[in-house]
PDB file of C-alpha atoms and ligand atoms in Angstrom:
ATOM      1  CA  MET A   1     130.953  25.242 179.516  1.00  0.00           C
ATOM      2  CA  SER A   2     130.996  27.913 182.121  1.00  0.00           C
ATOM      3  CA  ALA A   3     127.889  28.571 184.144  1.00  0.00           C
ATOM      4  CA  THR A   4     126.773  32.162 184.410  1.00  0.00           C
ATOM      5  CA  LYS A   5     126.018  33.116 187.934  1.00  0.00           C
ATOM      6  CA  ALA A   6     122.835  35.089 188.320  1.00  0.00           C
ATOM      7  CA  VAL A   7     123.546  38.399 189.997  1.00  0.00           C
ATOM      8  CA  LYS A   8     120.861  39.743 192.221  1.00  0.00           C
ATOM      9  CA  PRO A   9     120.172  43.404 191.571  1.00  0.00           C
ATOM     10  CA  VAL A  10     121.125  45.452 194.566  1.00  0.00           C
ATOM     11  CA  GLY A  11     118.871  48.413 195.132  1.00  0.00           C
ATOM     12  CA  THR A  12     120.109  51.732 196.407  1.00  0.00           C
ATOM     13  CA  ILE A  13     118.365  53.329 199.343  1.00  0.00           C
ATOM     14  CA  LYS A  14     116.431  55.508 196.881  1.00  0.00           C
ATOM     15  CA  GLN A  15     115.433  52.553 194.748  1.00  0.00           C
ATOM     16  CA  ILE A  16     114.067  50.501 197.608  1.00  0.00           C
ATOM     17  CA  ALA A  17     112.340  53.328 199.381  1.00  0.00           C
ATOM     18  CA  THR A  18     108.584  53.016 199.345  1.00  0.00           C
ATOM     19  CA  GLY A  19     105.526  54.987 200.339  1.00  0.00           C
ATOM     20  CA  ALA A  20     105.938  58.373 201.962  1.00  0.00           C
ATOM     21  CA  LYS A  21     109.718  58.091 201.993  1.00  0.00           C
ATOM     22  CA  ALA A  22     109.843  57.479 198.238  1.00  0.00           C
ATOM     23  CA  ARG A  23     107.520  60.411 197.632  1.00  0.00           C
ATOM     24  CA  ALA A  24     109.703  62.664 199.789  1.00  0.00           C
ATOM     25  CA  ILE A  25     112.829  61.611 197.891  1.00  0.00           C
ATOM     26  CA  ALA A  26     111.079  62.090 194.537  1.00  0.00           C
ATOM     27  CA  ALA A  27     109.993  65.580 195.558  1.00  0.00           C
ATOM     28  CA  SER A  28     113.570  66.519 196.387  1.00  0.00           C
ATOM     29  CA  GLU A  29     114.938  65.201 193.070  1.00  0.00           C
ATOM     30  CA  PRO A  30     115.561  67.782 190.340  1.00  0.00           C
ATOM     31  CA  VAL A  31     112.861  67.579 187.666  1.00  0.00           C
ATOM     32  CA  ALA A  32     114.247  66.264 184.397  1.00  0.00           C
ATOM     33  CA  PRO A  33     113.915  68.909 181.682  1.00  0.00           C
ATOM     34  CA  LYS A  34     111.229  68.176 179.115  1.00  0.00           C
ATOM     35  CA  LYS A  35     112.643  66.855 175.898  1.00  0.00           C
ATOM     36  CA  LYS A  36     113.146  69.831 173.616  1.00  0.00           C
ATOM     37  CA  PRO A  37     111.515  69.488 170.229  1.00  0.00           C
ATOM     38  CA  GLY A  38     114.070  68.987 167.512  1.00  0.00           C
ATOM     39  CA  LYS A  39     117.538  67.629 167.973  1.00  0.00           C
ATOM     40  CA  THR A  40     119.541  68.851 165.034  1.00  0.00           C
ATOM     41  CA  LYS A  41     123.085  69.702 166.067  1.00  0.00           C
ATOM     42  CA  LYS A  42     123.329  72.986 164.214  1.00  0.00           C
ATOM     43  CA  PRO A  43     119.823  73.733 162.970  1.00  0.00           C
ATOM     44  CA  LEU A  44     120.762  77.156 161.623  1.00  0.00           C
ATOM     45  CA  ALA A  45     123.892  76.083 159.763  1.00  0.00           C
ATOM     46  CA  PRO A  46     123.811  77.854 156.375  1.00  0.00           C
ATOM     47  CA  GLU A  47     124.191  74.574 154.479  1.00  0.00           C
ATOM     48  CA  ARG A  48     121.204  73.066 156.302  1.00  0.00           C
ATOM     49  CA  VAL A  49     119.075  76.155 155.654  1.00  0.00           C
ATOM     50  CA  ALA A  50     120.143  76.064 151.991  1.00  0.00           C
ATOM     51  CA  ALA A  51     119.143  72.380 151.768  1.00  0.00           C
ATOM     52  CA  ILE A  52     115.713  73.176 153.232  1.00  0.00           C
ATOM     53  CA  LEU A  53     115.189  76.041 150.777  1.00  0.00           C
ATOM     54  CA  ASP A  54     116.312  73.849 147.904  1.00  0.00           C
ATOM     55  CA  ALA A  55     113.948  71.022 148.878  1.00  0.00           C
ATOM     56  CA  LEU A  56     111.047  73.455 149.235  1.00  0.00           C
ATOM     57  CA  CYS A  57     111.785  75.047 145.879  1.00  0.00           C
ATOM     58  CA  LYS A  58     111.873  71.637 144.184  1.00  0.00           C
ATOM     59  CA  ALA A  59     108.709  70.440 145.912  1.00  0.00           C
ATOM     60  CA  TYR A  60     106.680  73.591 145.215  1.00  0.00           C
ATOM     61  CA  PRO A  61     108.150  75.279 142.140  1.00  0.00           C
ATOM     62  CA  ASN A  62     104.926  77.129 141.347  1.00  0.00           C
ATOM     63  CA  ALA A  63     103.942  78.265 144.814  1.00  0.00           C
ATOM     64  CA  VAL A  64     102.219  81.628 144.698  1.00  0.00           C
ATOM     65  CA  CYS A  65      99.712  83.558 146.760  1.00  0.00           C
ATOM     66  CA  ALA A  66      96.414  81.666 146.661  1.00  0.00           C
ATOM     67  CA  LEU A  67      94.248  84.765 147.063  1.00  0.00           C
ATOM     68  CA  THR A  68      92.644  85.809 143.788  1.00  0.00           C
ATOM     69  CA  HIS A  69      93.533  89.417 142.932  1.00  0.00           C
ATOM     70  CA  ARG A  70      94.135  91.712 139.978  1.00  0.00           C
ATOM     71  CA  SER A  71      95.771  94.662 141.717  1.00  0.00           C
ATOM     72  CA  ALA A  72      97.633  95.690 144.851  1.00  0.00           C
ATOM     73  CA  TRP A  73      94.365  97.050 146.199  1.00  0.00           C
ATOM     74  CA  GLU A  74      92.471  93.796 145.661  1.00  0.00           C
ATOM     75  CA  LEU A  75      95.309  91.856 147.296  1.00  0.00           C
ATOM     76  CA  THR A  76      95.272  94.210 150.287  1.00  0.00           C
ATOM     77  CA  VAL A  77      91.532  93.710 150.736  1.00  0.00           C
ATOM     78  CA  ALA A  78      91.713  89.941 150.191  1.00  0.00           C
ATOM     79  CA  THR A  79      94.507  89.612 152.744  1.00  0.00           C
ATOM     80  CA  ILE A  80      92.578  91.626 155.324  1.00  0.00           C
ATOM     81  CA  LEU A  81      89.598  89.311 154.717  1.00  0.00           C
ATOM     82  CA  SER A  82      91.770  86.193 155.055  1.00  0.00           C
ATOM     83  CA  ALA A  83      92.330  86.708 158.789  1.00  0.00           C
ATOM     84  CA  GLN A  84      90.763  83.723 160.589  1.00  0.00           C
ATOM     85  CA  CYS A  85      89.339  82.551 157.270  1.00  0.00           C
ATOM     86  CA  THR A  86      90.412  80.253 154.447  1.00  0.00           C
ATOM     87  CA  ASP A  87      91.684  81.608 151.141  1.00  0.00           C
ATOM     88  CA  VAL A  88      89.038  79.510 149.398  1.00  0.00           C
ATOM     89  CA  ARG A  89      86.278  81.279 151.298  1.00  0.00           C
ATOM     90  CA  VAL A  90      87.818  84.703 150.613  1.00  0.00           C
ATOM     91  CA  ASN A  91      88.019  83.873 146.897  1.00  0.00           C
ATOM     92  CA  LEU A  92      84.301  83.121 146.906  1.00  0.00           C
ATOM     93  CA  VAL A  93      83.496  86.519 148.373  1.00  0.00           C
ATOM     94  CA  THR A  94      85.843  88.918 146.594  1.00  0.00           C
ATOM     95  CA  PRO A  95      84.438  88.714 143.024  1.00  0.00           C
ATOM     96  CA  SER A  96      81.104  90.250 144.014  1.00  0.00           C
ATOM     97  CA  LEU A  97      82.786  92.634 146.468  1.00  0.00           C
ATOM     98  CA  PHE A  98      85.069  94.043 143.759  1.00  0.00           C
ATOM     99  CA  LYS A  99      82.259  94.049 141.217  1.00  0.00           C
ATOM    100  CA  THR A 100      80.145  96.194 143.534  1.00  0.00           C
ATOM    101  CA  PHE A 101      83.042  98.407 144.689  1.00  0.00           C
ATOM    102  CA  PRO A 102      85.730  98.201 142.019  1.00  0.00           C
ATOM    103  CA  THR A 103      88.068 100.927 143.304  1.00  0.00           C
ATOM    104  CA  PRO A 104      89.336 102.252 146.644  1.00  0.00           C
ATOM    105  CA  LYS A 105      87.234 105.368 145.949  1.00  0.00           C
ATOM    106  CA  ALA A 106      84.054 103.300 145.537  1.00  0.00           C
ATOM    107  CA  MET A 107      84.867 101.290 148.677  1.00  0.00           C
ATOM    108  CA  ALA A 108      85.536 104.473 150.659  1.00  0.00           C
ATOM    109  CA  ALA A 109      82.126 105.861 149.666  1.00  0.00           C
ATOM    110  CA  ALA A 110      80.224 102.626 150.412  1.00  0.00           C
ATOM    111  CA  SER A 111      78.064 102.212 153.479  1.00  0.00           C
ATOM    112  CA  LEU A 112      79.386  99.825 156.113  1.00  0.00           C
ATOM    113  CA  PRO A 113      76.261  97.591 156.059  1.00  0.00           C
ATOM    114  CA  GLU A 114      76.690  97.153 152.296  1.00  0.00           C
ATOM    115  CA  ILE A 115      80.282  95.983 152.735  1.00  0.00           C
ATOM    116  CA  GLU A 116      79.356  93.831 155.736  1.00  0.00           C
ATOM    117  CA  GLU A 117      76.699  92.017 153.770  1.00  0.00           C
ATOM    118  CA  LEU A 118      79.125  91.147 150.998  1.00  0.00           C
ATOM    119  CA  ILE A 119      81.860  89.813 153.309  1.00  0.00           C
ATOM    120  CA  ARG A 120      79.680  88.289 156.013  1.00  0.00           C
ATOM    121  CA  THR A 121      80.804  84.683 155.435  1.00  0.00           C
ATOM    122  CA  THR A 122      84.482  85.469 156.051  1.00  0.00           C
ATOM    123  CA  GLY A 123      83.824  85.943 159.776  1.00  0.00           C
ATOM    124  CA  PHE A 124      84.514  88.985 161.961  1.00  0.00           C
ATOM    125  CA  PHE A 125      82.789  90.835 159.154  1.00  0.00           C
ATOM    126  CA  ARG A 126      82.003  94.015 161.100  1.00  0.00           C
ATOM    127  CA  ASN A 127      85.637  94.644 162.001  1.00  0.00           C
ATOM    128  CA  LYS A 128      86.802  93.608 158.554  1.00  0.00           C
ATOM    129  CA  ALA A 129      84.305  95.972 156.882  1.00  0.00           C
ATOM    130  CA  LYS A 130      85.600  98.841 159.027  1.00  0.00           C
ATOM    131  CA  SER A 131      89.195  97.948 158.170  1.00  0.00           C
ATOM    132  CA  ILE A 132      88.530  97.708 154.439  1.00  0.00           C
ATOM    133  CA  GLN A 133      86.638 100.978 154.344  1.00  0.00           C
ATOM    134  CA  GLY A 134      89.253 102.687 156.520  1.00  0.00           C
ATOM    135  CA  ALA A 135      92.047 101.374 154.287  1.00  0.00           C
ATOM    136  CA  ALA A 136      90.157 102.583 151.199  1.00  0.00           C
ATOM    137  CA  LYS A 137      89.780 106.094 152.657  1.00  0.00           C
ATOM    138  CA  CYS A 138      93.457 106.153 153.580  1.00  0.00           C
ATOM    139  CA  VAL A 139      94.533 105.041 150.096  1.00  0.00           C
ATOM    140  CA  VAL A 140      92.304 107.684 148.489  1.00  0.00           C
ATOM    141  CA  GLU A 141      93.050 110.569 150.820  1.00  0.00           C
ATOM    142  CA  ASP A 142      96.684 109.982 151.777  1.00  0.00           C
ATOM    143  CA  TYR A 143      98.201 108.015 148.915  1.00  0.00           C
ATOM    144  CA  GLY A 144      96.530 109.394 145.781  1.00  0.00           C
ATOM    145  CA  ASN A 145      94.392 106.296 145.111  1.00  0.00           C
ATOM    146  CA  LYS A 146      97.442 104.033 145.015  1.00  0.00           C
ATOM    147  CA  VAL A 147      98.435 101.346 147.495  1.00  0.00           C
ATOM    148  CA  PRO A 148     101.794 102.465 148.913  1.00  0.00           C
ATOM    149  CA  GLN A 149     104.920 100.395 148.358  1.00  0.00           C
ATOM    150  CA  THR A 150     106.675 100.738 151.688  1.00  0.00           C
ATOM    151  CA  MET A 151     106.195  98.839 154.931  1.00  0.00           C
ATOM    152  CA  GLU A 152     105.971 102.075 156.891  1.00  0.00           C
ATOM    153  CA  GLU A 153     103.158 103.479 154.750  1.00  0.00           C
ATOM    154  CA  LEU A 154     101.272 100.196 154.457  1.00  0.00           C
ATOM    155  CA  LEU A 155     101.206  99.823 158.228  1.00  0.00           C
ATOM    156  CA  LYS A 156      99.265 103.093 158.426  1.00  0.00           C
ATOM    157  CA  LEU A 157      96.305 101.510 156.623  1.00  0.00           C
ATOM    158  CA  PRO A 158      93.585 100.344 159.040  1.00  0.00           C
ATOM    159  CA  GLY A 159      93.547  96.550 159.347  1.00  0.00           C
ATOM    160  CA  VAL A 160      97.037  96.165 157.886  1.00  0.00           C
ATOM    161  CA  ALA A 161      99.715  94.611 160.086  1.00  0.00           C
ATOM    162  CA  ARG A 162     103.107  93.207 159.059  1.00  0.00           C
ATOM    163  CA  LYS A 163     101.656  90.006 157.612  1.00  0.00           C
ATOM    164  CA  THR A 164      99.323  91.802 155.207  1.00  0.00           C
ATOM    165  CA  ALA A 165     101.982  94.369 154.348  1.00  0.00           C
ATOM    166  CA  ASN A 166     104.503  91.602 153.580  1.00  0.00           C
ATOM    167  CA  VAL A 167     101.947  89.796 151.402  1.00  0.00           C
ATOM    168  CA  VAL A 168     101.270  92.947 149.353  1.00  0.00           C
ATOM    169  CA  LEU A 169     104.920  93.973 149.115  1.00  0.00           C
ATOM    170  CA  GLY A 170     106.127  90.470 148.260  1.00  0.00           C
ATOM    171  CA  SER A 171     103.380  89.081 146.052  1.00  0.00           C
ATOM    172  CA  TRP A 172     102.406  92.228 144.162  1.00  0.00           C
ATOM    173  CA  PHE A 173     105.360  94.601 144.239  1.00  0.00           C
ATOM    174  CA  LYS A 174     108.013  91.836 144.469  1.00  0.00           C
ATOM    175  CA  ILE A 175     109.671  93.728 147.305  1.00  0.00           C
ATOM    176  CA  ALA A 176     111.266  91.477 149.926  1.00  0.00           C
ATOM    177  CA  ASP A 177     110.960  93.638 153.010  1.00  0.00           C
ATOM    178  CA  GLY A 178     110.215  90.780 155.397  1.00  0.00           C
ATOM    179  CA  VAL A 179     108.802  87.271 155.602  1.00  0.00           C
ATOM    180  CA  VAL A 180     105.080  86.549 155.687  1.00  0.00           C
ATOM    181  CA  VAL A 181     104.393  84.660 158.905  1.00  0.00           C
ATOM    182  CA  ASP A 182     101.002  83.007 158.954  1.00  0.00           C
ATOM    183  CA  THR A 183      99.930  79.957 160.923  1.00  0.00           C
ATOM    184  CA  HIS A 184     101.691  77.533 158.511  1.00  0.00           C
ATOM    185  CA  VAL A 185     104.969  79.485 158.481  1.00  0.00           C
ATOM    186  CA  LEU A 186     104.855  79.732 162.254  1.00  0.00           C
ATOM    187  CA  ARG A 187     104.256  76.016 162.805  1.00  0.00           C
ATOM    188  CA  ILE A 188     106.586  74.622 160.161  1.00  0.00           C
ATOM    189  CA  SER A 189     109.491  77.003 160.784  1.00  0.00           C
ATOM    190  CA  LYS A 190     109.402  75.739 164.345  1.00  0.00           C
ATOM    191  CA  ARG A 191     109.249  72.104 163.246  1.00  0.00           C
ATOM    192  CA  LEU A 192     112.255  72.732 161.022  1.00  0.00           C
ATOM    193  CA  GLU A 193     114.046  74.395 163.969  1.00  0.00           C
ATOM    194  CA  LEU A 194     114.540  77.678 162.138  1.00  0.00           C
ATOM    195  CA  THR A 195     113.025  79.391 165.149  1.00  0.00           C
ATOM    196  CA  GLU A 196     112.138  78.617 168.730  1.00  0.00           C
ATOM    197  CA  ASN A 197     109.758  81.529 169.034  1.00  0.00           C
ATOM    198  CA  THR A 198     105.994  81.424 168.868  1.00  0.00           C
ATOM    199  CA  THR A 199     104.892  84.965 168.043  1.00  0.00           C
ATOM    200  CA  PRO A 200     104.781  86.087 164.391  1.00  0.00           C
ATOM    201  CA  GLU A 201     106.976  89.146 165.015  1.00  0.00           C
ATOM    202  CA  LYS A 202     109.749  87.150 166.682  1.00  0.00           C
ATOM    203  CA  VAL A 203     109.512  84.293 164.186  1.00  0.00           C
ATOM    204  CA  GLU A 204     109.829  86.784 161.325  1.00  0.00           C
ATOM    205  CA  ARG A 205     112.895  88.317 162.968  1.00  0.00           C
ATOM    206  CA  ASP A 206     114.469  84.845 163.301  1.00  0.00           C
ATOM    207  CA  LEU A 207     113.697  83.887 159.709  1.00  0.00           C
ATOM    208  CA  ILE A 208     115.106  87.132 158.351  1.00  0.00           C
ATOM    209  CA  LYS A 209     118.376  86.315 160.095  1.00  0.00           C
ATOM    210  CA  VAL A 210     118.791  82.806 158.677  1.00  0.00           C
ATOM    211  CA  ILE A 211     117.110  82.931 155.254  1.00  0.00           C
ATOM    212  CA  PRO A 212     118.839  84.858 152.464  1.00  0.00           C
ATOM    213  CA  GLN A 213     116.756  87.856 151.399  1.00  0.00           C
ATOM    214  CA  ASP A 214     116.228  86.574 147.859  1.00  0.00           C
ATOM    215  CA  HIS A 215     114.269  83.647 149.360  1.00  0.00           C
ATOM    216  CA  TRP A 216     112.069  85.637 151.732  1.00  0.00           C
ATOM    217  CA  ILE A 217     109.092  85.842 149.366  1.00  0.00           C
ATOM    218  CA  ASP A 218     109.236  82.273 148.026  1.00  0.00           C
ATOM    219  CA  TYR A 219     109.895  80.712 151.433  1.00  0.00           C
ATOM    220  CA  SER A 220     106.478  81.792 152.721  1.00  0.00           C
ATOM    221  CA  HIS A 221     104.636  80.694 149.585  1.00  0.00           C
ATOM    222  CA  GLU A 222     106.321  77.302 149.591  1.00  0.00           C
ATOM    223  CA  ILE A 223     105.836  76.728 153.303  1.00  0.00           C
ATOM    224  CA  ILE A 224     102.161  77.651 153.029  1.00  0.00           C
ATOM    225  CA  PHE A 225     101.742  75.080 150.229  1.00  0.00           C
ATOM    226  CA  HIS A 226     103.699  72.554 152.313  1.00  0.00           C
ATOM    227  CA  GLY A 227     101.500  73.244 155.326  1.00  0.00           C
ATOM    228  CA  ARG A 228      98.346  72.713 153.313  1.00  0.00           C
ATOM    229  CA  GLN A 229      99.478  69.601 151.490  1.00  0.00           C
ATOM    230  CA  LEU A 230     101.739  67.635 153.863  1.00  0.00           C
ATOM    231  CA  CYS A 231     103.001  69.331 156.982  1.00  0.00           C
ATOM    232  CA  VAL A 232      99.528  69.799 158.407  1.00  0.00           C
ATOM    233  CA  ALA A 233      99.023  70.814 162.029  1.00  0.00           C
ATOM    234  CA  ARG A 234      97.892  67.417 163.243  1.00  0.00           C
ATOM    235  CA  LYS A 235      99.507  64.274 161.907  1.00  0.00           C
ATOM    236  CA  PRO A 236     101.864  65.670 159.275  1.00  0.00           C
ATOM    237  CA  ARG A 237     102.360  63.250 156.382  1.00  0.00           C
ATOM    238  CA  CYS A 238     106.083  62.787 156.947  1.00  0.00           C
ATOM    239  CA  VAL A 239     106.273  59.639 154.851  1.00  0.00           C
ATOM    240  CA  ASP A 240     105.591  61.740 151.735  1.00  0.00           C
ATOM    241  CA  CYS A 241     107.761  64.701 152.733  1.00  0.00           C
ATOM    242  CA  SER A 242     110.899  65.520 150.747  1.00  0.00           C
ATOM    243  CA  LEU A 243     112.275  67.416 153.737  1.00  0.00           C
ATOM    244  CA  GLU A 244     112.061  64.396 155.994  1.00  0.00           C
ATOM    245  CA  THR A 245     115.800  63.744 156.219  1.00  0.00           C
ATOM    246  CA  LEU A 246     116.341  67.368 157.244  1.00  0.00           C
ATOM    247  CA  CYS A 247     113.552  67.429 159.796  1.00  0.00           C
ATOM    248  CA  ASN A 248     113.871  66.312 163.393  1.00  0.00           C
ATOM    249  CA  SER A 249     110.542  67.547 164.607  1.00  0.00           C
ATOM    250  CA  SER A 250     109.350  65.707 167.683  1.00  0.00           C
ATOM    251  CA  ASP A 251     105.833  65.346 166.250  1.00  0.00           C
ATOM    252  CA  LYS A 252     106.734  63.601 163.027  1.00  0.00           C
ATOM    253  CA  THR A 253     103.930  61.233 162.097  1.00  0.00           C
ATOM    254  CA  TRP A 254     104.117  58.097 160.014  1.00  0.00           C
ATOM    255  CA  THR A 255     100.601  56.797 160.148  1.00  0.00           C
ATOM    256  CA  SER A 256      97.288  58.332 159.209  1.00  0.00           C
ATOM    257  CA  HIS A 257      95.393  56.909 162.186  1.00  0.00           C
TER     258      HIS A 257
HETATM  259  S1  LIG B   1     109.080  65.501 158.005  1.00  0.00           S
HETATM  260 FE1  LIG B   1     106.991  65.774 158.723  1.00  0.00          FE
HETATM  261  S2  LIG B   1     107.062  67.338 160.330  1.00  0.00           S
HETATM  262 FE2  LIG B   1     108.998  67.445 159.141  1.00  0.00          FE
HETATM  263  S3  LIG B   1     108.594  68.997 157.562  1.00  0.00           S
HETATM  264 FE3  LIG B   1     108.087  67.006 156.676  1.00  0.00          FE
HETATM  265  S4  LIG B   1     105.875  66.735 157.023  1.00  0.00           S
HETATM  266 FE4  LIG B   1     106.619  68.380 158.397  1.00  0.00          FE
END
C-alpha cells in the first residue's frame, strides 16, 4: 500500500497578498466579462429556428389575437387601447365603445370626453381618446372610411406605430409585413437567443432576418400565448415547456418558489 503524501498548496504572490496590497492587485486585474445569457453554439442556425417554430406551432396550434374585434377598424382601436393594458381589460371596454360609436365616422364626430369616459379603465385614457378620434378622422377623411392595408398608410394614423400596424395587417388582412413585437415577443425572443437587442424596432428587424416570412404572423401569436401561459417574465415554468431542450436562457426556472 503506498502512502499518499499530502502536498501543501503553494500560494502565488497574488494569492497570498492581503489587505491594501490585495486590493491594489485586484484593481489592476481585468474584470471578467459578465456571463452572457444563452450559450447555444449557433442560435440562429436555420434548423434550430425551424425546431423552435415547430415546437411553438405544436404547443399553440390555435393561437390568435386575443383582442375581440369584428373589423379592421375595431382591431385598430382595440390595439391602440391595449398599450399598457391587458387584452382582458380592453375586451371589457370595447363592446360599449363600439355600441356607442359603431363606425369611424361616428367616432370622428364624438366628443373627446365621451370617448374618454368609455375607455377610462384602460389607462392613459386622454391620450388614447385623442389617438382613437384622430385615427377615425384620418380613416374617414383620407382613406374613404376604410382602414388602409399598407404599413406606410397605417403609420399615418394617430396612435398607430409598427406594433399596431403589424397586428392589423397580420391578424385582419393576413398580410405578413413584419413581426408584432410586444413585451412577450421581446422577452422570449431574447430568451431563445433569436435576438440580442432590447428595442422593439431592432428586435423586429432581427426576427425578420431569421424567421421565414410565412411564420411572421403565427410566431407572434404563439409567443404571446407562450408568454402568458409558461414563459412568464418572472419564474418561467420551464419544467412544463416543450421548448426546454432548445432553450439555454440563463433565467430558466424549475421551481415555483
Ligand atoms: S425553457 Fe423556460 S425560459 Fe426557455 S422558453 Fe421555455 S419557459 Fe421560457
